[in-house]
Amino acid sequence: MQNSKRTVASVHEAFRTLEGDGFEVRRAIPSNAYEAIGPFIFLDQFGPIDVRPGEAKGASAHPHAGIETLTLLLEGSQRHKDSLGNTSAMRPGEVQWMRAGRGVIHDEGPDEAMRRDGGHVHGVQLWINMPKGEKHAEPSYRHVQASEIPTLQRQDGRVRTRLVAGTLGDLVGPIATSGNPFVVHASLKAGAETELETGNAAELAVYVMVGAVSIGGDDKRVAAGQLARLSAGQVVTLTATEDSEVLLIGGDPLDAPILRHGPFVMNSIAELERAVRDYHAGRMGHIDI
């Protein structure tokens, strides 16, 4: 049986807002039109932007509970510290995953060299919803080196595909968690086309970070800062109308209603109240500065 192609069901514009210590992001999830794409309940793109010496900003120590964070750094340098005792430096091509679970505090942002000298910054942070009944799991953290991420590079160098989560043929991404997340970062030169197998993703979207693409043979252009929700199918075809960086994300739909209160995401008011109490009581730990 021939694989069916996914097509564009709808296109949505990310909105601009301030995050952390005052840096601008484009937020594509959530939207007024949808709360999630598969298990992903949040997508913020920071950059691409040049920052001058002394102007780089991050997100000072803040809590999370009930979710997992997944950060992909495309350009620049960052550092991470958390109340579990983890400290790590992040370079382009690397990924950081953190299970907040019952509660954790982390501090993320440009490293000292970036703060001092400035530079080019670009990345994406995603939140993965944790399933009902598992939101109070023990927190954990993982730093994924670029070499751990399976990469497909076409011989002509015009398409490069990195598999962060899920499967592509025989390849398996390093991030495996609930919701069967599928995350692919694809880089395409102008005019290049690629076809990707995405059969395991119940819901799927393409977010264009840089450039513009057409999807599934449709002539409609999906440009930077836009998210295209896709129809069901087994494969997706991307054609770049200019040099482009795109993110494919999806997976299983949410298993329960979610309630958000800032950095806390739970299934009930009682769970949210518990998270707030735990944070103010210091039960999420602290960061040694």
XYZ file of C-alpha atoms in Angstrom:
289
model
C 0.000 0.000 0.000
C 1.355 3.401 -0.931
C 2.143 5.714 1.959
C -0.371 8.545 2.207
C 1.002 12.072 2.230
C 0.188 14.524 4.957
C -1.204 17.836 3.778
C -1.684 21.215 5.451
C -4.899 21.380 7.476
C -4.399 24.923 8.803
C -1.670 27.552 9.248
C -1.249 29.688 12.358
C 0.943 32.671 13.180
C 3.103 32.555 16.309
C 2.731 35.618 18.506
C 5.537 37.639 20.035
C 5.869 37.979 23.794
C 8.502 38.554 26.471
C 9.831 35.661 28.521
C 12.282 35.113 31.360
C 14.317 38.203 32.203
C 12.836 40.141 29.297
C 13.924 38.480 26.042
C 11.524 38.270 23.116
C 10.177 34.947 21.852
C 7.786 33.747 19.189
C 5.182 31.475 20.803
C 3.518 28.980 18.453
C 1.966 26.718 21.122
C -0.494 27.196 22.734
C -2.768 29.166 20.416
C -6.358 30.327 20.479
C -6.989 27.601 17.884
C -5.320 24.699 19.719
C -3.872 23.843 23.112
C -1.357 21.256 22.000
C 0.206 19.332 19.109
C 0.401 15.757 20.313
C 2.000 15.885 23.783
C 3.589 19.299 23.120
C 1.797 22.042 25.029
C 4.347 24.839 24.528
C 6.712 26.037 21.795
C 8.831 29.147 22.174
C 11.431 30.204 19.609
C 14.142 32.570 20.844
C 16.087 34.331 18.108
C 17.656 34.215 15.646
C 19.065 37.464 16.938
C 22.403 39.217 17.385
C 22.909 40.471 20.926
C 25.446 43.111 21.841
C 27.967 42.748 24.675
C 26.219 42.974 28.045
C 22.703 42.613 26.585
C 22.174 38.841 26.513
C 19.276 37.737 28.721
C 18.091 34.429 30.083
C 15.532 33.028 32.493
C 16.755 33.350 36.077
C 15.882 30.677 38.637
C 12.241 29.638 38.255
C 10.187 26.502 39.027
C 8.385 23.944 36.876
C 6.077 21.057 37.732
C 3.939 18.574 35.800
C 5.869 18.856 32.509
C 9.098 18.019 30.725
C 11.134 20.721 29.007
C 13.049 20.082 25.786
C 15.459 22.762 24.582
C 17.189 22.702 21.188
C 20.049 25.145 20.705
C 20.811 26.023 17.090
C 23.242 28.919 17.614
C 24.972 30.546 20.553
C 25.993 29.171 23.941
C 23.979 28.640 27.119
C 24.348 27.266 30.605
C 21.929 25.310 32.788
C 21.733 24.926 36.577
C 18.984 23.221 38.561
C 17.937 22.272 42.060
C 18.922 18.651 41.389
C 22.543 19.778 41.350
C 23.040 19.634 37.583
C 25.243 22.205 35.864
C 25.964 22.034 32.149
C 27.073 24.139 29.204
C 25.143 23.969 25.957
C 26.579 24.443 22.468
C 24.960 24.569 18.997
C 23.330 21.312 17.964
C 22.854 20.107 21.535
C 19.643 19.303 23.390
C 18.619 19.504 27.041
C 15.723 17.516 28.489
C 14.373 18.005 31.988
C 11.537 16.158 33.703
C 10.072 18.595 36.209
C 7.609 16.069 37.646
C 6.661 16.985 41.226
C 8.792 20.110 41.001
C 12.236 21.442 40.149
C 13.895 24.848 39.886
C 16.225 25.685 37.040
C 18.203 28.652 35.798
C 18.908 28.875 32.070
C 20.429 31.482 29.840
C 23.535 32.736 28.056
C 26.884 31.689 29.449
C 29.446 34.172 30.727
C 31.170 34.536 27.340
C 27.847 35.325 25.629
C 26.929 37.842 28.329
C 30.332 39.498 28.079
C 30.918 39.461 24.323
C 27.450 39.106 22.811
C 26.869 36.991 19.720
C 24.235 35.206 17.650
C 21.511 33.311 19.506
C 18.844 30.929 18.216
C 16.940 28.062 19.766
C 13.607 26.528 20.675
C 12.090 25.371 23.949
C 9.260 22.838 23.999
C 7.149 21.572 26.885
C 5.958 17.967 26.870
C 2.877 17.302 28.954
C 3.210 14.512 31.514
C 0.410 11.931 31.591
C -2.342 11.861 34.154
C -1.152 10.073 37.273
C 2.529 10.707 36.529
C 2.788 14.439 37.112
C 4.386 13.965 40.526
C 7.205 11.723 39.317
C 10.764 12.314 40.504
C 12.544 15.076 38.540
C 15.459 14.202 36.265
C 17.741 15.831 33.704
C 19.717 14.876 30.609
C 22.137 16.807 28.409
C 22.297 15.338 24.876
C 25.444 15.977 22.861
C 25.127 16.730 19.136
C 26.935 13.466 18.359
C 24.133 11.488 20.079
C 21.469 12.811 17.676
C 21.029 10.660 14.534
C 21.618 12.821 11.466
C 20.766 12.223 7.820
C 22.796 14.330 5.387
C 22.073 14.152 1.682
C 25.161 13.697 -0.491
C 24.633 17.032 -2.219
C 24.539 18.751 1.190
C 21.220 20.440 0.460
C 19.182 18.658 3.147
C 20.216 17.804 6.703
C 17.788 16.057 9.057
C 18.337 15.555 12.799
C 16.131 13.119 14.734
C 15.692 14.310 18.324
C 12.751 12.072 19.303
C 10.794 9.266 17.641
C 11.816 7.075 14.709
C 12.766 7.582 11.064
C 13.207 4.215 9.357
C 15.761 2.351 11.478
C 16.892 5.476 13.335
C 15.745 6.226 16.884
C 16.048 9.659 18.518
C 17.712 9.999 21.941
C 14.667 11.507 23.680
C 12.130 8.822 24.562
C 9.309 9.608 26.968
C 5.523 9.459 27.322
C 3.260 10.649 24.514
C 5.438 9.092 21.777
C 7.025 12.456 20.941
C 8.321 12.996 17.412
C 10.834 15.818 16.944
C 12.840 16.429 13.766
C 15.002 19.456 12.955
C 15.481 19.810 9.200
C 17.765 22.234 7.370
C 17.037 22.757 3.672
C 18.731 24.864 1.029
C 16.532 26.914 -1.315
C 14.796 24.641 -3.817
C 15.622 21.426 -1.940
C 12.949 18.833 -1.231
C 12.805 16.009 1.284
C 10.278 13.320 2.206
C 10.101 12.013 5.768
C 8.260 9.022 7.199
C 6.077 10.119 10.110
C 3.627 7.241 10.373
C 3.790 6.859 14.167
C 2.793 10.457 14.934
C -0.963 10.665 15.589
C -0.781 14.472 15.436
C 1.886 16.427 13.578
C 2.819 20.015 12.802
C 5.591 21.825 10.980
C 6.967 24.988 12.546
C 9.145 27.171 10.310
C 11.939 28.822 12.291
C 13.824 30.400 9.363
C 12.937 30.735 5.685
C 9.813 29.283 4.076
C 8.590 25.906 2.824
C 5.706 24.324 0.968
C 4.279 21.092 2.354
C 2.811 18.013 0.689
C 2.971 19.414 -2.812
C 0.831 22.428 -1.895
C 2.008 25.681 -3.473
C 1.067 27.638 -0.357
C 4.109 29.105 1.380
C 4.523 28.538 5.124
C 6.918 31.219 6.344
C 9.105 31.839 9.391
C 7.044 32.183 12.555
C 4.161 30.086 11.204
C 2.981 26.660 12.339
C 1.210 24.344 9.906
C -1.014 21.647 11.400
C -1.017 18.584 9.172
C -3.578 15.984 8.176
C -3.217 12.297 8.997
C -0.800 10.303 6.864
C 2.457 8.395 6.812
C 4.853 10.785 5.062
C 5.416 14.507 4.774
C 7.124 16.266 1.882
C 8.915 19.567 2.476
C 10.105 21.868 -0.316
C 12.159 24.916 0.646
C 11.399 28.128 -1.230
C 14.471 29.690 0.440
C 17.164 28.488 2.851
C 15.103 27.155 5.745
C 15.227 25.699 9.259
C 12.089 23.789 10.226
C 10.877 21.755 13.170
C 8.485 18.817 12.892
C 6.765 17.972 16.170
C 3.936 15.679 17.161
C 2.887 12.469 18.843
C -0.075 11.180 20.806
C -2.868 13.603 21.772
C -3.288 14.635 25.411
C -4.778 12.016 27.718
C -6.579 14.462 30.052
C -7.601 18.111 30.328
C -4.775 20.367 31.481
C -4.744 23.352 33.800
C -1.912 25.871 33.577
C -0.668 28.271 36.205
C 2.498 29.863 34.855
C 5.252 27.217 34.979
C 2.971 24.593 36.566
C 0.779 22.322 34.408
C -1.575 19.871 36.118
C -4.925 18.116 35.646
C -6.793 19.684 38.575
C -6.974 22.793 40.736
C -5.944 20.708 43.741
C -2.754 19.616 41.960
C -1.950 23.204 41.015
C -2.461 24.367 44.580
C -0.187 21.594 45.816
C 2.555 22.642 43.360
C 2.346 26.268 44.459
C 2.487 25.243 48.148
C 5.450 22.945 47.512
C 7.334 25.718 45.726
C 6.786 28.324 48.419
C 7.629 25.795 51.126
C 10.982 25.105 49.467
C 10.162 21.489 48.654
C 11.353 21.947 45.052
C 14.844 22.628 46.322
C 17.137 25.534 45.552
C 20.015 26.437 43.282
C 23.464 27.161 44.675
C 24.630 30.291 42.888
